Every structure is written in structure tokens, then in C-alpha cells.
Amino acid sequence: QVQLVESGGGSVQAGGSLRLSCAASGYTYSSYCMGWFRQAPGKEREGVATIDSDGSTSYADSVKGRFTISKDNAKNTLYLQMNSLKPEDTAVYYCAAVQELCATISRFDENVYSFWGQGTQVIVSS
């Protein structure tokens, strides 16, 4: 059974950094498109970043240059390094996975992902 478990959320002041982790069990990351999504209060869930099986990455415009997605296949762990955080980054962050190539799907569409973590809260104060 596939399980995704996020960690690393917390509270930070604007301009600070956090690193989120997503540990997977039940499958190997190497053959999946992985993504980070977030949902702010009162808003729909949105895609933040994706990483393909070959390591290629994509980012939402709102986080380009500030966030970095990466993965460690040996540890079956996905990461999201978040720098220069802003109050508008406040949200619950989720990792997601689907057994497809990112390049063949609408990678920022939450409906194409099969597996989800429980989410981790990130709060950025001004």
C-alpha cells in the first residue's frame, strides 16, 4: 500500500526558510511523477512544484527562484526547500504521486495524482 508522509512544516518569519520532506513507502519514487501542492485558507489547492523520474522539475510562477524540489531515490524521500518565504506562502502543503511521467500529464492538476500525504502546515508571519 502506498503511503506518503510529510514533515518539516512550521512557523517562520517572512524571509526565512523551511524544508519539507515527504517519505514514501509501498513503491519507489523513481518511476513516479511527484508533486508538491498547497492549499491556503479559503482557496483551492494549487500545484507548487513537480519532479519527474529523470529529475526534471517544474515550478509555479509564484515560487520560481525561491523553492526547490528534489528527491532522494535511495531514501524514497521527496523534498521542498523553501527560501525567501512570504506571508502568501502560508498554507497546508501536500505531496502527491502518480505512476506517470510528469511530461505526459497536466502536472499541476491535482486530479491526475493518485496518492496524497496528509499535509503539513506552513505559516509565514510578516
XYZ file of N, CA and C in Angstrom:
378
model
N 0.842 -1.182 0.000
C 0.000 0.000 0.000
C 0.889 1.247 0.000
N 0.580 2.164 -0.884
C 1.375 3.385 -0.990
C 1.021 4.335 0.139
N 2.057 4.851 0.783
C 1.850 5.850 1.830
C 2.828 6.998 1.643
N 2.329 8.211 1.814
C 3.160 9.410 1.757
C 2.995 10.150 3.073
N 4.112 10.509 3.682
C 4.054 11.191 4.973
C 4.939 12.428 4.929
N 4.302 13.595 5.038
C 5.039 14.860 5.016
C 5.510 15.232 6.415
N 6.571 16.011 6.451
C 7.067 16.583 7.697
C 7.845 17.849 7.362
N 8.161 18.610 8.390
C 9.004 19.775 8.207
C 8.281 21.111 8.216
N 6.964 21.087 8.310
C 6.242 22.352 8.362
C 6.472 23.056 9.685
N 6.009 24.287 9.762
C 6.161 25.059 10.985
C 5.878 26.514 10.742
N 6.265 27.327 11.716
C 6.076 28.773 11.638
C 7.408 29.450 11.435
N 7.428 30.433 10.557
C 8.670 31.143 10.253
C 8.322 32.581 9.884
N 9.253 33.470 10.086
C 9.035 34.859 9.698
C 9.319 35.030 8.210
N 8.721 36.053 7.649
C 8.950 36.363 6.240
C 10.445 36.506 5.968
N 10.869 35.945 4.859
C 12.280 35.944 4.503
C 13.017 34.696 4.961
N 12.377 33.913 5.811
C 13.003 32.709 6.332
C 12.893 31.523 5.395
N 13.348 30.378 5.883
C 13.387 29.159 5.071
C 12.829 27.979 5.852
N 12.307 27.035 5.093
C 11.873 25.752 5.648
C 12.164 24.682 4.605
N 12.381 23.465 5.068
C 12.496 22.340 4.143
C 11.460 21.288 4.513
N 10.609 20.988 3.572
C 9.609 19.947 3.748
C 10.137 18.626 3.214
N 9.738 17.556 3.866
C 10.098 16.211 3.418
C 8.834 15.391 3.223
N 8.917 14.425 2.326
C 7.799 13.510 2.077
C 8.386 12.113 1.934
N 8.144 11.288 2.922
C 8.669 9.925 2.910
C 7.632 8.987 2.318
N 8.080 8.162 1.383
C 7.173 7.242 0.706
C 7.444 5.804 1.098
N 6.400 5.035 1.124
C 6.529 3.600 1.315
C 5.542 2.897 0.401
N 5.856 1.693 0.036
C 4.951 0.922 -0.808
C 5.263 0.991 -2.289
N 6.214 1.868 -2.679
C 6.633 1.954 -4.063
C 7.945 2.721 -4.105
N 8.529 2.796 -5.270
C 9.774 3.554 -5.410
C 9.510 4.829 -6.192
N 10.129 5.912 -5.752
C 9.930 7.203 -6.383
C 10.365 7.219 -7.838
N 11.306 6.346 -8.166
C 11.997 6.505 -9.436
C 11.062 6.424 -10.635
N 9.910 5.803 -10.497
C 9.038 5.633 -11.654
C 7.764 6.472 -11.571
N 7.755 7.471 -10.712
C 6.569 8.272 -10.499
C 6.840 9.747 -10.740
N 5.805 10.443 -11.180
C 5.816 11.901 -11.155
C 5.417 12.317 -9.740
N 6.211 13.160 -9.132
C 5.959 13.629 -7.772
C 5.679 15.120 -7.779
N 4.799 15.529 -6.892
C 4.482 16.945 -6.841
C 4.248 17.441 -5.427
N 4.441 18.730 -5.255
C 4.046 19.433 -4.033
C 2.891 20.367 -4.396
N 1.854 20.319 -3.589
C 0.706 21.196 -3.735
C 0.510 21.934 -2.419
N -0.283 22.979 -2.468
C -0.601 23.678 -1.229
C -2.022 24.215 -1.277
N -2.586 24.377 -0.103
C -3.935 24.937 -0.008
C -3.963 25.947 1.119
N -4.207 27.190 0.729
C -4.328 28.266 1.698
C -5.783 28.349 2.172
N -6.007 28.942 3.357
C -7.376 29.048 3.866
C -8.288 29.756 2.871
N -9.424 29.126 2.583
C -10.387 29.736 1.692
C -10.044 29.669 0.220
N -8.974 28.975 -0.118
C -8.553 28.891 -1.521
C -8.493 27.434 -1.971
N -8.472 27.263 -3.278
C -8.348 25.922 -3.833
C -6.894 25.445 -3.730
N -6.735 24.135 -3.760
C -5.394 23.585 -3.738
C -4.707 23.886 -5.072
N -3.439 24.264 -4.999
C -2.702 24.622 -6.209
C -1.369 23.887 -6.254
N -0.925 23.627 -7.475
C 0.358 22.982 -7.651
C 1.503 23.958 -7.424
N 2.557 23.487 -6.795
C 3.702 24.320 -6.461
C 4.929 23.905 -7.286
N 5.223 22.604 -7.279
C 6.412 22.105 -7.981
C 6.241 20.624 -8.277
N 6.869 20.187 -9.354
C 6.851 18.762 -9.693
C 8.251 18.311 -10.079
N 8.474 17.009 -9.939
C 9.746 16.424 -10.346
C 9.468 15.089 -11.007
N 10.104 14.881 -12.151
C 9.854 13.681 -12.929
C 10.856 12.593 -12.562
N 10.665 11.417 -13.122
C 11.544 10.289 -12.812
C 12.977 10.550 -13.259
N 13.147 11.422 -14.269
C 14.506 11.736 -14.726
C 15.098 12.938 -13.994
N 14.361 13.461 -13.022
C 14.863 14.575 -12.242
C 14.491 15.953 -12.769
N 13.815 16.012 -13.921
C 13.415 17.311 -14.447
C 12.328 17.916 -13.562
N 12.369 19.226 -13.426
C 11.489 19.913 -12.480
C 10.659 21.000 -13.159
N 9.543 21.323 -12.530
C 8.708 22.440 -12.962
C 8.203 23.156 -11.729
N 7.991 24.469 -11.876
C 7.560 25.280 -10.749
C 6.430 26.216 -11.154
N 5.569 26.480 -10.188
C 4.584 27.533 -10.379
C 5.315 28.868 -10.401
N 4.780 29.821 -11.164
C 5.444 31.126 -11.283
C 5.617 31.789 -9.915
N 4.679 31.550 -9.022
C 4.702 32.225 -7.728
C 5.870 31.795 -6.844
N 6.498 30.655 -7.164
C 7.580 30.158 -6.302
C 8.908 30.028 -7.039
N 8.919 30.306 -8.327
C 10.163 30.172 -9.106
C 11.259 31.031 -8.504
N 12.423 30.436 -8.390
C 13.566 31.155 -7.851
C 13.641 31.147 -6.330
N 12.571 30.686 -5.682
C 12.556 30.644 -4.207
C 12.465 29.215 -3.675
N 11.730 28.363 -4.373
C 11.527 26.975 -3.939
C 12.323 26.037 -4.836
N 12.784 24.931 -4.236
C 13.480 23.898 -4.997
C 12.944 22.535 -4.607
N 12.491 21.777 -5.599
C 12.032 20.409 -5.367
C 13.159 19.454 -5.709
N 13.304 18.421 -4.897
C 14.324 17.419 -5.152
C 13.871 16.091 -4.555
N 14.591 15.041 -4.895
C 14.246 13.739 -4.330
C 15.503 12.916 -4.137
N 15.420 12.016 -3.185
C 16.491 11.071 -2.924
C 15.896 9.684 -3.139
N 16.180 9.098 -4.293
C 15.574 7.808 -4.615
C 16.003 6.710 -3.646
N 17.239 6.790 -3.165
C 17.731 5.767 -2.243
C 16.948 5.786 -0.932
N 16.525 6.985 -0.532
C 15.771 7.132 0.716
C 14.273 7.180 0.486
N 13.866 7.157 -0.793
C 12.441 7.291 -1.122
C 11.826 8.517 -0.463
N 12.532 9.619 -0.557
C 12.099 10.856 0.092
C 12.111 12.006 -0.897
N 11.039 12.770 -0.872
C 10.866 13.971 -1.682
C 11.060 15.183 -0.778
N 11.667 16.235 -1.331
C 11.927 17.442 -0.545
C 11.372 18.674 -1.255
N 11.106 19.692 -0.449
C 10.796 21.011 -0.981
C 11.540 22.023 -0.113
N 12.600 22.581 -0.662
C 13.334 23.636 0.029
C 12.667 24.966 -0.294
N 12.237 25.665 0.725
C 11.518 26.923 0.544
C 12.332 28.051 1.158
N 12.786 28.968 0.336
C 13.559 30.123 0.783
C 12.792 31.405 0.519
N 13.234 32.465 1.151
C 12.607 33.784 0.965
C 11.089 33.694 1.097
N 10.657 33.041 2.142
C 9.223 32.812 2.330
C 8.471 34.116 2.530
N 7.242 34.116 2.025
C 6.365 35.273 2.116
C 5.088 34.875 2.861
N 4.397 35.850 3.430
C 3.132 35.509 4.115
C 2.149 34.781 3.200
N 2.173 35.093 1.919
C 1.254 34.424 0.992
C 1.629 32.976 0.710
N 2.755 32.507 1.238
C 3.105 31.085 1.138
C 2.446 30.265 2.246
N 1.777 30.950 3.174
C 1.086 30.255 4.254
C 0.019 29.328 3.685
N 0.101 28.045 4.054
C -0.818 27.043 3.501
C -0.514 25.689 4.132
N -1.387 24.750 3.883
C -1.077 23.351 4.146
C -0.439 22.789 2.886
N 0.712 22.184 3.037
C 1.457 21.647 1.901
C 1.311 20.132 1.852
N 1.036 19.641 0.648
C 0.823 18.219 0.427
C 1.811 17.700 -0.621
N 2.280 16.486 -0.422
C 2.989 15.831 -1.509
C 2.039 14.840 -2.174
N 2.293 14.592 -3.440
C 1.422 13.732 -4.228
C 2.247 12.942 -5.232
N 1.702 11.817 -5.669
C 2.429 10.959 -6.601
C 1.469 10.306 -7.584
N 1.965 10.073 -8.762
C 1.203 9.330 -9.769
C 2.192 8.553 -10.614
N 1.810 7.347 -11.013
C 2.707 6.496 -11.778
C 2.611 6.829 -13.263
N 3.064 8.030 -13.563
C 3.107 8.543 -14.918
C 4.345 9.432 -15.032
N 4.716 9.735 -16.278
C 5.742 10.759 -16.471
C 5.083 12.124 -16.343
N 5.724 13.027 -15.630
C 5.180 14.368 -15.480
C 4.918 15.002 -16.839
N 5.812 14.705 -17.778
C 5.715 15.349 -19.085
C 4.477 14.922 -19.866
N 3.831 13.817 -19.454
C 2.677 13.308 -20.202
C 1.351 13.665 -19.544
N 1.379 14.391 -18.439
C 0.151 14.725 -17.714
C 0.092 16.223 -17.454
N -1.073 16.678 -17.010
C -1.205 18.067 -16.554
C -0.658 18.107 -15.133
N 0.622 18.322 -15.059
C 1.339 18.092 -13.806
C 0.869 18.945 -12.634
N 0.239 20.067 -12.877
C -0.246 20.903 -11.773
C -1.746 20.737 -11.530
N -2.327 19.705 -12.141
C -3.730 19.389 -11.925
C -3.818 18.334 -10.828
N -4.370 18.674 -9.697
C -4.402 17.743 -8.562
C -5.182 16.473 -8.897
N -6.090 16.549 -9.856
C -6.945 15.399 -10.154
C -6.209 14.245 -10.825
N -5.031 14.481 -11.341
C -4.301 13.405 -12.016
C -3.445 12.597 -11.056
N -3.320 13.047 -9.829
C -2.465 12.364 -8.851
C -3.252 11.306 -8.092
N -2.613 10.155 -7.888
C -3.289 9.013 -7.275
C -3.107 8.940 -5.772
N -1.963 9.414 -5.318
C -1.621 9.248 -3.908
C -1.272 10.583 -3.287
N -1.709 10.755 -2.027
C -1.532 12.024 -1.317
C -1.080 11.782 0.107
N -0.277 12.706 0.607
C 0.035 12.717 2.014
C -1.046 13.445 2.788
N -0.842 13.524 4.094
C -1.863 14.126 4.973
C -1.707 15.638 5.087
N -0.578 16.148 4.627
C -0.342 17.588 4.663
C 0.457 18.036 5.870
N 1.167 19.130 5.687
C 1.927 19.741 6.779
C 1.740 21.250 6.695
N 1.484 21.885 7.830
C 1.148 23.306 7.873
C 2.408 24.168 7.817
N 2.349 25.179 6.979
C 3.404 26.197 6.924
C 2.756 27.548 7.187
N 3.284 28.265 8.161
C 2.776 29.605 8.498
C 3.929 30.581 8.396
N 3.746 31.613 7.583
C 4.761 32.643 7.408
C 4.193 33.955 7.925
N 4.837 34.520 8.910
C 4.356 35.768 9.501
C 5.173 36.951 8.991
N 4.500 38.075 8.912
C 5.166 39.285 8.384
C 5.878 40.056 9.479
